[in-house]
Amino acid sequence: MLNSENANPAELAARFVNYTSKHIFLTGKAGTGKTTFLRHLIELTHKKAVIAAPTGIAAINASGVTIHSLFQLPFGAYLPKQPAAEGNHYNQQYNTPKSIVRHLNMTAAKRKVLVDMELLIIDEVSMLRADLLDAIDMVLRYIRRNNSASFGGVQVLFIGDLHQLPPVVKSNEWTLLGQFYNSAYFFDAHALQQQPPVYIELEKIYRQADDVFIRLLNNLRNNEVSPQDVALLEKYYKADFKPAIADKYITLTTHNHKADTLNKQSLEELDSPSYLYMARVDDEFSEYAYPAEHILELKKGAQVMFIKNDPTGEQRFFNGKIATVISLTPDRIEVQTEGNNEKIVVEKYKWENIRYTTDKVSGEIKEELIGTFTQYPLKLAWAITVHKSQGLTFDKAIIDIGNAFAPGQIYVALSRLRSLNGLVLTSQISGSGIRQDQNVSFFSRHKQEHSVLENQIVQESENFLRSYLLQCFDLTPLDNYVYEHVHSYTKDINKSAKQKHVKWAAQLLKDLSEVKVHSSKFLAQIQRLYQDKSERGLQTLLERTTAAENYFKPLLAAFSKRIFERMELVKQDKQVVAYLTELLEMEALFYEQLKKIRKATALLNATISGKEFTKQDVNALLSQAERAAQMETVFAMPGKLDFTDKKTKAKSAAKSKAPKKEKEPKTDTKELSLALLKEGKTIAEIAEERKMVAGTIEGHLAHYVAKQEISAKEIIGARKLEEILAAIKKLQTIQMNPIRELLGRDYSFGEIKIGIAAHLAERE
């Protein structure tokens, strides 16, 4: 098995991510390489990963997306349930699970990303609020239909330094949130109370080398500031310090307006003419996430700071490097850096805004470029806020922060410096002003000794590998999906082109069910073989798993081929785009199952051999060229599902040119089903009258059961309702697949959905 002995914290964290399902909190002092770790991890991990951050700028810097956009969450406080009736909340806006689900209108593409995701990475976690994390947990459980596991079964990696910028909570919000949370920090979210993250701290500091300074910063972090530390800081107090222009100091202050005023005044003092450089913004890029000035105003002699590392790799400058503008033209900026006095002609930098989607060929989660922001990577640098300095490194800084400051911000300001030699304090800092938040100090006690983590990862890796093998060879979810697909063929053959293929679909299900019998037998074998942890036992497990892969691989590939062949046949008919989309989604599930089986065997082999298993290994498992060729036969146009014939396209084009008429507001389709139920019609009668599948009607009625407007007992009967509620209680889940597996096929997914709705209404 993979050896974790003598692994450094970064290596341990990577192994916890790649070979366990545990949540991880990766922290470390400023300058310990958290960003570098993230960049390397995302390049190498074999898991389908998504990066998110609490703010737009943090998301752009981490090459990810914002939490609110990824999960379609509204801004404002989130309460896990309704507050107490007597509470002071009547004039305050807040969100609950019910209100979020009610307005959750995700596209199929975004839902698929959340369903496929195996690893969620949240960067800059110090700013993440506990209630927002619980909202993420609720959405993932709901979208993935897995209420039994935190975050719907997704592993979460939290990256950040809790001793830096804290989450922002308004006082009126805390009157509500305080009823449910011990603090606003992410670690007090309900989602983590049963499964707290593994606490790993990066320890080697790359920014500072001065032992005295490092000890001072450590004491600030750990709430252990001594009188000697305060006395040390007082040595650098200079109330009216005014640096010479050539000294290249940057002032760190508390508020945006202070920094903006100082930068503007300093620029105006220069006699040289101004040059304006406008950023180029292409496609989608929110102004709230602009990583640089939209209009950058510069003069010769201006003090500036680089806001990116040198992309050439020559390390001429870094994020936070101070320089002076020495030459300007309308399309050229030349600066001279401090220290080595190197002259650099600055080139524009392109920041990318991405969204996550699923690659139609490989089925892997990929980044899709949706917008760019192009500008010179510079900003005026006589002053900057402490908030915006996070992640930067300075040689000289004037720190003007005073006593009234949130916990952690003094630490952030001081830790930007390479050494105490470059420090000037223009306001005194008392011992009380540099205390850290007690909640953070308490949580930091979760940090385990290195040896404990090494022992833990061995056990957790074994658990992960066993559960991963069982998940990958389990054909039950695939069988349930095809079963539901077969039972969607309900229209008259003269009214639906899809209906003529019902016998083909039924045969597909019959053949798959026979294969599922063998997969169930192999699952039992895995459980038995995994009891022997010896080298010989693991080798036997690998031999049996390899044999199982060789058995299931051609069968699953044959199912995919049958669906592709059926799609070619279906394309000869008209008005079949919806049906072709169904077949395409179903084939994708077969392909994903085949990938899982191949990946499971490869992961087991790599683990036993003590080798790393990476994204490159996953990509090498299947022939992407062959897959791409198959998909090209399905898609009429590259990257676009387009099965419409020429006549339909011509009609559509003519219609788009014609003036649009005002559409009458549509009646809610669920209300029509409810009205027919109240007329005394059965679900079958409503489905027949509305030309819909019974499952769709059951879904409509489940909506009103959850709202307690109708009784579930009257729809599905007392016995079935009791059986479903008992299954929910026994399994401790509202995920439909396990409930269906327990109850059997006498219960439709629609009936189970109504039972779940009744359970949720009961809880309310």
Coordinates of N, CA and C in Angstrom, one line a residue, residues 202-395:
L202 N 0.6 23.3 7.0 CA 1.9 23.5 6.3 C 2.8 24.3 7.2
E203 N 4.0 23.9 7.4 CA 4.9 24.5 8.5 C 6.1 25.3 7.9
K204 N 6.6 24.9 6.8 CA 7.8 25.6 6.3 C 7.5 27.0 5.8
I205 N 8.1 28.0 6.3 CA 7.8 29.4 5.8 C 8.8 29.8 4.7
Y206 N 8.2 30.2 3.6 CA 9.1 30.6 2.5 C 9.3 32.1 2.4
R207 N 8.4 32.8 3.1 CA 8.5 34.3 3.0 C 9.5 34.9 3.9
Q208 N 9.5 34.5 5.2 CA 10.4 35.1 6.2 C 11.5 34.2 6.6
A209 N 12.7 34.8 6.9 CA 13.8 34.0 7.3 C 14.3 34.4 8.7
D210 N 13.8 35.5 9.2 CA 14.2 36.1 10.5 C 13.5 35.4 11.6
D211 N 14.3 34.7 12.5 CA 13.7 33.9 13.5 C 12.9 34.8 14.5
V212 N 13.4 36.0 14.8 CA 12.7 36.9 15.8 C 11.3 37.2 15.2
F213 N 11.3 37.6 13.9 CA 10.0 38.0 13.3 C 9.1 36.8 13.2
I214 N 9.6 35.6 12.8 CA 8.8 34.4 12.7 C 8.1 34.1 14.1
R215 N 8.9 34.2 15.2 CA 8.4 34.0 16.5 C 7.3 34.9 16.9
L216 N 7.5 36.2 16.5 CA 6.5 37.2 16.8 C 5.2 36.9 16.0
L217 N 5.3 36.5 14.8 CA 4.1 36.2 14.0 C 3.4 34.9 14.5
N218 N 4.2 33.9 15.0 CA 3.6 32.7 15.6 C 2.8 33.1 16.8
N219 N 3.4 34.0 17.7 CA 2.7 34.4 18.9 C 1.4 35.1 18.6
L220 N 1.4 35.9 17.5 CA 0.2 36.6 17.1 C -0.9 35.6 16.7
R221 N -0.5 34.6 15.9 CA -1.4 33.6 15.5 C -2.0 32.8 16.6
N222 N -1.2 32.5 17.6 CA -1.6 31.6 18.7 C -2.1 32.2 19.9
N223 N -2.4 33.5 19.8 CA -3.0 34.3 21.0 C -2.0 34.2 22.2
E224 N -0.7 34.3 21.9 CA 0.3 34.2 23.0 C 1.2 35.4 23.0
V225 N 0.6 36.6 22.7 CA 1.4 37.8 22.6 C 1.9 38.2 24.0
S226 N 3.2 38.3 24.1 CA 3.8 38.6 25.4 C 4.1 40.1 25.5
P227 N 4.4 40.6 26.7 CA 4.8 42.0 26.9 C 6.1 42.3 26.1
Q228 N 6.9 41.3 25.9 CA 8.2 41.5 25.1 C 7.8 41.7 23.6
D229 N 6.7 41.0 23.2 CA 6.3 41.2 21.8 C 5.8 42.6 21.6
V230 N 5.0 43.1 22.5 CA 4.5 44.4 22.4 C 5.6 45.4 22.4
A231 N 6.6 45.2 23.3 CA 7.8 46.1 23.4 C 8.6 46.1 22.1
L232 N 8.7 44.9 21.5 CA 9.4 44.8 20.2 C 8.7 45.6 19.1
L233 N 7.4 45.6 19.1 CA 6.6 46.3 18.1 C 6.7 47.8 18.3
E234 N 6.8 48.2 19.6 CA 6.9 49.7 19.9 C 8.2 50.3 19.3
K235 N 9.2 49.5 19.1 CA 10.5 50.0 18.6 C 10.3 50.5 17.1
Y236 N 9.2 50.0 16.5 CA 9.0 50.4 15.1 C 7.9 51.4 14.9
Y237 N 7.5 52.0 16.1 CA 6.5 53.0 16.1 C 7.1 54.4 15.8
K238 N 6.6 55.0 14.7 CA 7.0 56.3 14.2 C 5.8 57.1 13.8
A239 N 5.2 57.9 14.7 CA 3.8 58.5 14.5 C 3.7 59.3 13.2
D240 N 4.7 60.1 12.9 CA 4.6 61.1 11.8 C 5.6 60.7 10.7
F241 N 5.8 59.5 10.5 CA 6.8 59.1 9.5 C 6.4 59.4 8.1
K242 N 7.2 60.1 7.3 CA 6.9 60.5 5.9 C 8.1 60.0 5.1
P243 N 8.0 58.9 4.4 CA 9.1 58.4 3.6 C 9.5 59.3 2.4
A244 N 10.8 59.2 2.1 CA 11.2 59.8 0.8 C 10.6 59.0 -0.3
I245 N 10.4 59.6 -1.5 CA 9.8 58.9 -2.6 C 10.7 57.8 -3.0
A246 N 12.0 57.9 -2.9 CA 13.0 56.9 -3.3 C 13.0 55.7 -2.4
D247 N 12.3 55.8 -1.2 CA 12.4 54.7 -0.2 C 11.5 53.5 -0.5
K248 N 10.5 53.8 -1.4 CA 9.6 52.7 -1.9 C 8.8 52.0 -0.8
Y249 N 8.2 52.8 0.1 CA 7.3 52.2 1.1 C 5.9 52.1 0.6
I250 N 5.2 51.1 1.0 CA 3.7 51.0 0.8 C 3.0 51.1 2.1
T251 N 1.9 51.8 2.1 CA 1.1 52.0 3.4 C 0.0 51.0 3.4
L252 N -0.1 50.2 4.5 CA -1.2 49.2 4.7 C -2.2 49.9 5.6
T253 N -3.4 50.1 5.2 CA -4.4 50.8 6.0 C -5.7 50.0 6.1
T254 N -6.7 50.5 6.8 CA -7.9 49.7 7.1 C -9.0 49.8 6.1
H255 N -9.2 50.9 5.4 CA -10.3 51.1 4.6 C -10.0 51.5 3.2
N256 N -10.8 51.1 2.2 CA -10.6 51.5 0.8 C -10.4 52.9 0.6
H257 N -11.3 53.8 1.2 CA -11.2 55.2 0.9 C -9.9 55.8 1.4
K258 N -9.3 55.3 2.5 CA -8.0 55.8 2.9 C -6.9 55.5 1.9
A259 N -6.9 54.2 1.4 CA -5.9 53.8 0.5 C -6.1 54.6 -0.9
D260 N -7.3 54.7 -1.3 CA -7.6 55.4 -2.6 C -7.2 56.9 -2.5
T261 N -7.5 57.5 -1.3 CA -7.1 58.9 -1.2 C -5.6 59.1 -1.2
L262 N -4.9 58.3 -0.5 CA -3.5 58.4 -0.4 C -2.8 58.2 -1.8
N263 N -3.3 57.2 -2.6 CA -2.8 56.9 -3.9 C -3.1 58.1 -4.8
K264 N -4.3 58.7 -4.7 CA -4.7 59.8 -5.6 C -3.9 61.0 -5.3
Q265 N -3.7 61.3 -4.0 CA -3.0 62.5 -3.6 C -1.5 62.4 -4.1
S266 N -1.0 61.2 -3.9 CA 0.4 61.0 -4.3 C 0.6 61.1 -5.8
L267 N -0.4 60.6 -6.6 CA -0.3 60.7 -8.1 C -0.4 62.2 -8.5
E268 N -1.3 62.9 -7.9 CA -1.5 64.3 -8.2 C -0.2 65.2 -8.0
E269 N 0.6 64.8 -7.0 CA 1.8 65.5 -6.6 C 2.9 65.4 -7.7
L270 N 2.8 64.4 -8.6 CA 3.7 64.3 -9.7 C 3.4 65.3 -10.8
D271 N 4.5 65.9 -11.3 CA 4.3 67.0 -12.3 C 4.0 66.4 -13.7
S272 N 4.4 65.2 -14.0 CA 4.3 64.6 -15.3 C 2.9 64.4 -15.8
P273 N 2.6 64.3 -17.1 CA 1.2 64.1 -17.6 C 0.7 62.7 -17.3
S274 N -0.6 62.6 -17.2 CA -1.3 61.3 -17.0 C -1.5 60.5 -18.3
Y275 N -1.4 59.2 -18.2 CA -1.7 58.3 -19.3 C -2.8 57.3 -18.7
L276 N -3.8 57.1 -19.5 CA -4.9 56.2 -19.1 C -4.8 54.9 -19.9
Y277 N -4.9 53.8 -19.3 CA -4.9 52.5 -19.9 C -6.2 51.7 -19.6
M278 N -7.0 51.5 -20.6 CA -8.3 50.9 -20.4 C -8.2 49.4 -20.6
A279 N -8.7 48.6 -19.6 CA -8.7 47.2 -19.8 C -9.7 46.7 -20.9
R280 N -9.4 45.6 -21.5 CA -10.3 45.0 -22.5 C -11.0 43.9 -21.8
V281 N -12.3 44.0 -21.8 CA -13.2 42.9 -21.2 C -14.0 42.2 -22.3
D282 N -13.8 40.9 -22.4 CA -14.4 40.1 -23.5 C -15.4 39.2 -22.8
D283 N -16.6 39.1 -23.4 CA -17.7 38.2 -23.0 C -18.0 38.4 -21.5
E284 N -18.2 37.3 -20.8 CA -18.7 37.4 -19.4 C -17.6 37.6 -18.4
F285 N -17.6 38.7 -17.7 CA -16.6 39.0 -16.6 C -17.3 40.1 -15.7
S286 N -17.7 39.7 -14.6 CA -18.4 40.6 -13.7 C -17.5 41.7 -13.2
E287 N -18.0 42.9 -13.2 CA -17.2 44.1 -12.7 C -16.8 43.9 -11.3
Y288 N -17.6 43.1 -10.5 CA -17.2 42.9 -9.1 C -16.1 42.0 -8.9
A289 N -15.7 41.3 -10.0 CA -14.5 40.4 -10.0 C -13.3 40.9 -10.8
Y290 N -13.4 42.2 -11.2 CA -12.2 42.7 -11.9 C -11.0 42.6 -11.1
P291 N -9.9 41.9 -11.6 CA -8.7 41.7 -10.8 C -7.7 42.8 -10.8
A292 N -8.0 43.8 -11.7 CA -7.1 45.0 -11.8 C -8.0 46.2 -12.1
E293 N -7.4 47.4 -12.2 CA -8.2 48.6 -12.5 C -8.8 48.5 -13.9
H294 N -10.0 48.9 -14.0 CA -10.6 48.9 -15.4 C -10.0 50.0 -16.2
I295 N -9.8 51.2 -15.6 CA -9.0 52.3 -16.2 C -7.8 52.6 -15.3
L296 N -6.7 52.3 -15.7 CA -5.4 52.4 -14.9 C -4.8 53.8 -15.3
E297 N -4.7 54.7 -14.3 CA -4.1 56.0 -14.5 C -2.7 56.0 -14.0
L298 N -1.7 56.3 -14.8 CA -0.3 56.3 -14.4 C 0.4 57.6 -14.8
K299 N 1.5 58.0 -14.1 CA 2.4 59.0 -14.5 C 3.8 58.5 -14.3
K300 N 4.7 59.2 -15.1 CA 6.1 58.9 -14.9 C 6.5 59.2 -13.5
G301 N 7.2 58.3 -12.8 CA 7.5 58.5 -11.4 C 6.6 57.9 -10.4
A302 N 5.4 57.3 -10.9 CA 4.5 56.7 -10.0 C 5.0 55.5 -9.4
Q303 N 4.7 55.3 -8.1 CA 5.0 54.0 -7.4 C 3.9 53.0 -7.7
V304 N 4.3 51.8 -8.3 CA 3.3 50.8 -8.6 C 3.7 49.5 -8.0
M305 N 2.8 48.5 -8.1 CA 3.1 47.2 -7.6 C 2.6 46.2 -8.6
F306 N 3.3 45.2 -8.9 CA 2.9 44.1 -9.7 C 1.8 43.3 -9.0
I307 N 0.8 42.9 -9.7 CA -0.3 42.1 -9.0 C -0.3 40.7 -9.6
K308 N 0.7 40.3 -10.3 CA 0.9 38.9 -10.8 C 2.3 38.5 -10.7
N309 N 2.6 37.2 -10.6 CA 4.0 36.7 -10.7 C 4.4 36.8 -12.2
D310 N 5.7 36.8 -12.5 CA 6.2 36.9 -13.8 C 5.7 35.6 -14.6
P311 N 4.9 35.8 -15.7 CA 4.4 34.6 -16.4 C 5.5 33.9 -17.2
T312 N 6.6 34.6 -17.5 CA 7.6 34.0 -18.3 C 8.5 33.0 -17.6
G313 N 8.4 33.0 -16.2 CA 9.2 32.1 -15.4 C 10.5 32.6 -15.1
E314 N 10.9 33.8 -15.6 CA 12.2 34.4 -15.4 C 12.3 35.0 -14.0
Q315 N 11.2 35.1 -13.3 CA 11.2 35.7 -11.9 C 11.7 37.1 -11.8
R316 N 11.4 37.9 -12.9 CA 11.8 39.3 -12.8 C 11.0 40.1 -11.8
F317 N 9.8 39.6 -11.5 CA 8.9 40.3 -10.5 C 8.0 39.2 -10.0
F318 N 7.3 39.6 -8.9 CA 6.3 38.7 -8.2 C 5.1 39.5 -7.8
N319 N 4.1 38.9 -7.3 CA 2.9 39.5 -6.9 C 3.2 40.3 -5.6
G320 N 3.2 41.6 -5.7 CA 3.5 42.5 -4.6 C 4.8 43.2 -4.7
K321 N 5.6 42.9 -5.8 CA 6.8 43.6 -6.1 C 6.6 45.1 -6.4
I322 N 7.3 46.0 -5.7 CA 7.2 47.4 -5.9 C 8.1 47.9 -7.0
A323 N 7.7 48.8 -7.8 CA 8.5 49.4 -8.9 C 8.1 50.8 -9.1
T324 N 8.9 51.5 -9.9 CA 8.6 52.9 -10.3 C 8.5 53.0 -11.8
V325 N 7.5 53.8 -12.2 CA 7.3 54.0 -13.7 C 8.4 54.9 -14.2
I326 N 9.1 54.5 -15.2 CA 10.2 55.4 -15.7 C 9.9 55.9 -17.2
S327 N 8.9 55.2 -17.8 CA 8.6 55.7 -19.2 C 7.2 55.2 -19.6
L328 N 6.5 56.2 -20.2 CA 5.1 55.9 -20.7 C 4.8 56.4 -22.1
T329 N 4.1 55.6 -22.8 CA 3.5 56.0 -24.1 C 2.1 55.4 -24.1
P330 N 1.3 55.8 -25.1 CA -0.1 55.2 -25.0 C -0.2 53.7 -25.1
D331 N 0.9 53.0 -25.6 CA 0.8 51.6 -25.6 C 2.0 50.9 -25.1
R332 N 2.7 51.6 -24.2 CA 4.0 51.0 -23.6 C 4.2 51.5 -22.2
I333 N 4.5 50.6 -21.3 CA 4.8 51.0 -19.9 C 6.1 50.3 -19.5
E334 N 7.1 51.2 -19.0 CA 8.4 50.6 -18.6 C 8.5 51.0 -17.1
V335 N 9.0 50.0 -16.3 CA 9.2 50.3 -14.9 C 10.5 49.9 -14.5
Q336 N 11.0 50.4 -13.3 CA 12.2 49.9 -12.7 C 11.9 49.4 -11.3
T337 N 12.3 48.1 -11.1 CA 11.9 47.5 -9.8 C 12.9 47.9 -8.7
E338 N 12.4 47.8 -7.5 CA 13.2 48.2 -6.3 C 14.2 47.0 -6.1
G339 N 15.2 47.3 -5.4 CA 16.2 46.3 -5.0 C 17.2 46.1 -6.1
N340 N 16.9 45.4 -7.2 CA 17.9 45.1 -8.2 C 17.9 46.2 -9.3
N341 N 16.9 47.1 -9.3 CA 16.9 48.2 -10.3 C 16.7 47.7 -11.7
E342 N 16.1 46.6 -11.9 CA 15.9 46.0 -13.3 C 14.8 46.8 -14.0
K343 N 15.1 47.1 -15.2 CA 14.1 47.8 -16.1 C 13.3 46.8 -16.8
I344 N 12.0 46.9 -16.7 CA 11.1 45.9 -17.3 C 10.0 46.6 -18.2
V345 N 9.9 46.2 -19.4 CA 8.7 46.6 -20.3 C 7.6 45.7 -19.9
V346 N 6.5 46.3 -19.3 CA 5.4 45.5 -18.8 C 4.5 45.1 -19.9
E347 N 4.2 43.8 -19.9 CA 3.2 43.3 -20.9 C 1.9 43.1 -20.3
K348 N 0.8 43.2 -21.1 CA -0.5 43.0 -20.6 C -0.7 41.5 -20.2
Y349 N -1.6 41.3 -19.2 CA -1.9 40.0 -18.7 C -3.4 39.7 -18.9
K350 N -3.7 38.5 -19.3 CA -5.1 38.1 -19.5 C -5.6 37.2 -18.4
W351 N -6.5 37.7 -17.6 CA -7.2 36.9 -16.6 C -8.4 36.2 -17.2
E352 N -8.6 35.0 -16.8 CA -9.7 34.2 -17.4 C -10.8 34.0 -16.4
N353 N -12.1 34.1 -16.9 CA -13.2 33.7 -16.1 C -13.8 32.4 -16.6
I354 N -13.9 31.5 -15.8 CA -14.3 30.1 -16.3 C -15.6 29.7 -15.6
R355 N -16.2 28.7 -16.2 CA -17.3 27.9 -15.6 C -17.0 26.5 -15.8
Y356 N -17.6 25.6 -15.0 CA -17.3 24.2 -15.1 C -18.4 23.5 -15.9
T357 N -18.0 22.6 -16.7 CA -19.0 21.8 -17.5 C -18.4 20.4 -17.7
T358 N -19.3 19.5 -18.2 CA -18.8 18.1 -18.4 C -18.4 17.9 -19.9
D359 N -17.3 17.4 -20.1 CA -16.8 17.2 -21.5 C -17.6 16.1 -22.2
K360 N -18.2 16.4 -23.4 CA -19.1 15.5 -24.0 C -18.4 14.2 -24.5
V361 N -17.1 14.3 -24.7 CA -16.4 13.1 -25.1 C -15.9 12.3 -24.0
S362 N -15.1 12.9 -23.0 CA -14.5 12.1 -22.0 C -15.4 11.9 -20.8
G363 N -16.4 12.8 -20.6 CA -17.3 12.7 -19.4 C -16.6 13.3 -18.2
E364 N -15.4 13.9 -18.3 CA -14.7 14.5 -17.2 C -15.2 16.0 -17.0
I365 N -15.1 16.5 -15.8 CA -15.4 17.9 -15.6 C -14.3 18.7 -16.1
K366 N -14.6 19.8 -16.9 CA -13.6 20.6 -17.5 C -13.9 22.1 -17.3
E367 N -12.9 22.9 -17.4 CA -13.1 24.4 -17.3 C -13.5 24.9 -18.7
E368 N -14.5 25.7 -18.8 CA -14.9 26.3 -20.0 C -14.7 27.8 -19.9
L369 N -13.9 28.4 -20.8 CA -13.6 29.8 -20.8 C -14.8 30.6 -21.2
I370 N -15.3 31.5 -20.3 CA -16.5 32.3 -20.7 C -16.2 33.8 -20.8
G371 N -15.0 34.2 -20.4 CA -14.7 35.7 -20.5 C -13.3 35.9 -20.1
T372 N -12.8 37.1 -20.5 CA -11.4 37.4 -20.2 C -11.3 38.9 -19.8
F373 N -10.3 39.3 -19.0 CA -10.1 40.6 -18.6 C -8.6 40.9 -18.9
T374 N -8.3 41.8 -19.8 CA -6.9 42.0 -20.2 C -6.4 43.4 -19.8
Q375 N -5.4 43.5 -19.0 CA -4.9 44.8 -18.5 C -3.4 44.6 -18.1
Y376 N -2.7 45.7 -17.9 CA -1.4 45.7 -17.4 C -1.5 45.2 -15.9
P377 N -0.7 44.3 -15.5 CA -0.8 43.7 -14.1 C -0.1 44.7 -13.1
L378 N -0.6 45.9 -13.0 CA 0.0 46.9 -12.1 C -1.1 47.6 -11.4
K379 N -0.8 48.2 -10.2 CA -1.7 49.1 -9.6 C -0.8 50.1 -8.8
L380 N -1.4 51.3 -8.5 CA -0.7 52.3 -7.7 C -0.4 51.7 -6.4
A381 N 0.8 52.0 -5.8 CA 1.2 51.3 -4.7 C 1.8 52.2 -3.6
W382 N 1.3 53.4 -3.4 CA 1.6 54.1 -2.2 C 0.8 53.6 -1.0
A383 N -0.3 53.0 -1.3 CA -1.2 52.5 -0.2 C -2.1 51.3 -0.8
I384 N -2.4 50.5 0.2 CA -3.3 49.3 -0.2 C -4.0 48.9 1.1
T385 N -5.2 48.4 1.0 CA -5.9 47.9 2.2 C -5.3 46.6 2.7
V386 N -5.4 46.3 4.0 CA -5.0 45.0 4.5 C -5.7 43.9 3.8
H387 N -7.0 44.1 3.5 CA -7.8 43.0 2.9 C -7.2 42.7 1.5
K388 N -6.9 43.7 0.7 CA -6.3 43.4 -0.6 C -4.9 43.0 -0.6
S389 N -4.2 43.1 0.5 CA -2.8 42.7 0.6 C -2.6 41.2 0.8
Q390 N -3.7 40.6 1.1 CA -3.6 39.1 1.4 C -3.0 38.4 0.2
G391 N -1.9 37.7 0.5 CA -1.2 36.9 -0.6 C -0.1 37.7 -1.2
L392 N 0.1 38.9 -0.8 CA 1.2 39.7 -1.3 C 2.5 39.7 -0.4
T393 N 3.6 40.1 -0.9 CA 4.8 40.1 -0.2 C 5.5 41.5 -0.4
F394 N 5.9 42.2 0.7 CA 6.6 43.5 0.6 C 7.9 43.5 1.4
D395 N 8.8 44.3 0.9 CA 10.1 44.5 1.6 C 10.0 45.6 2.6

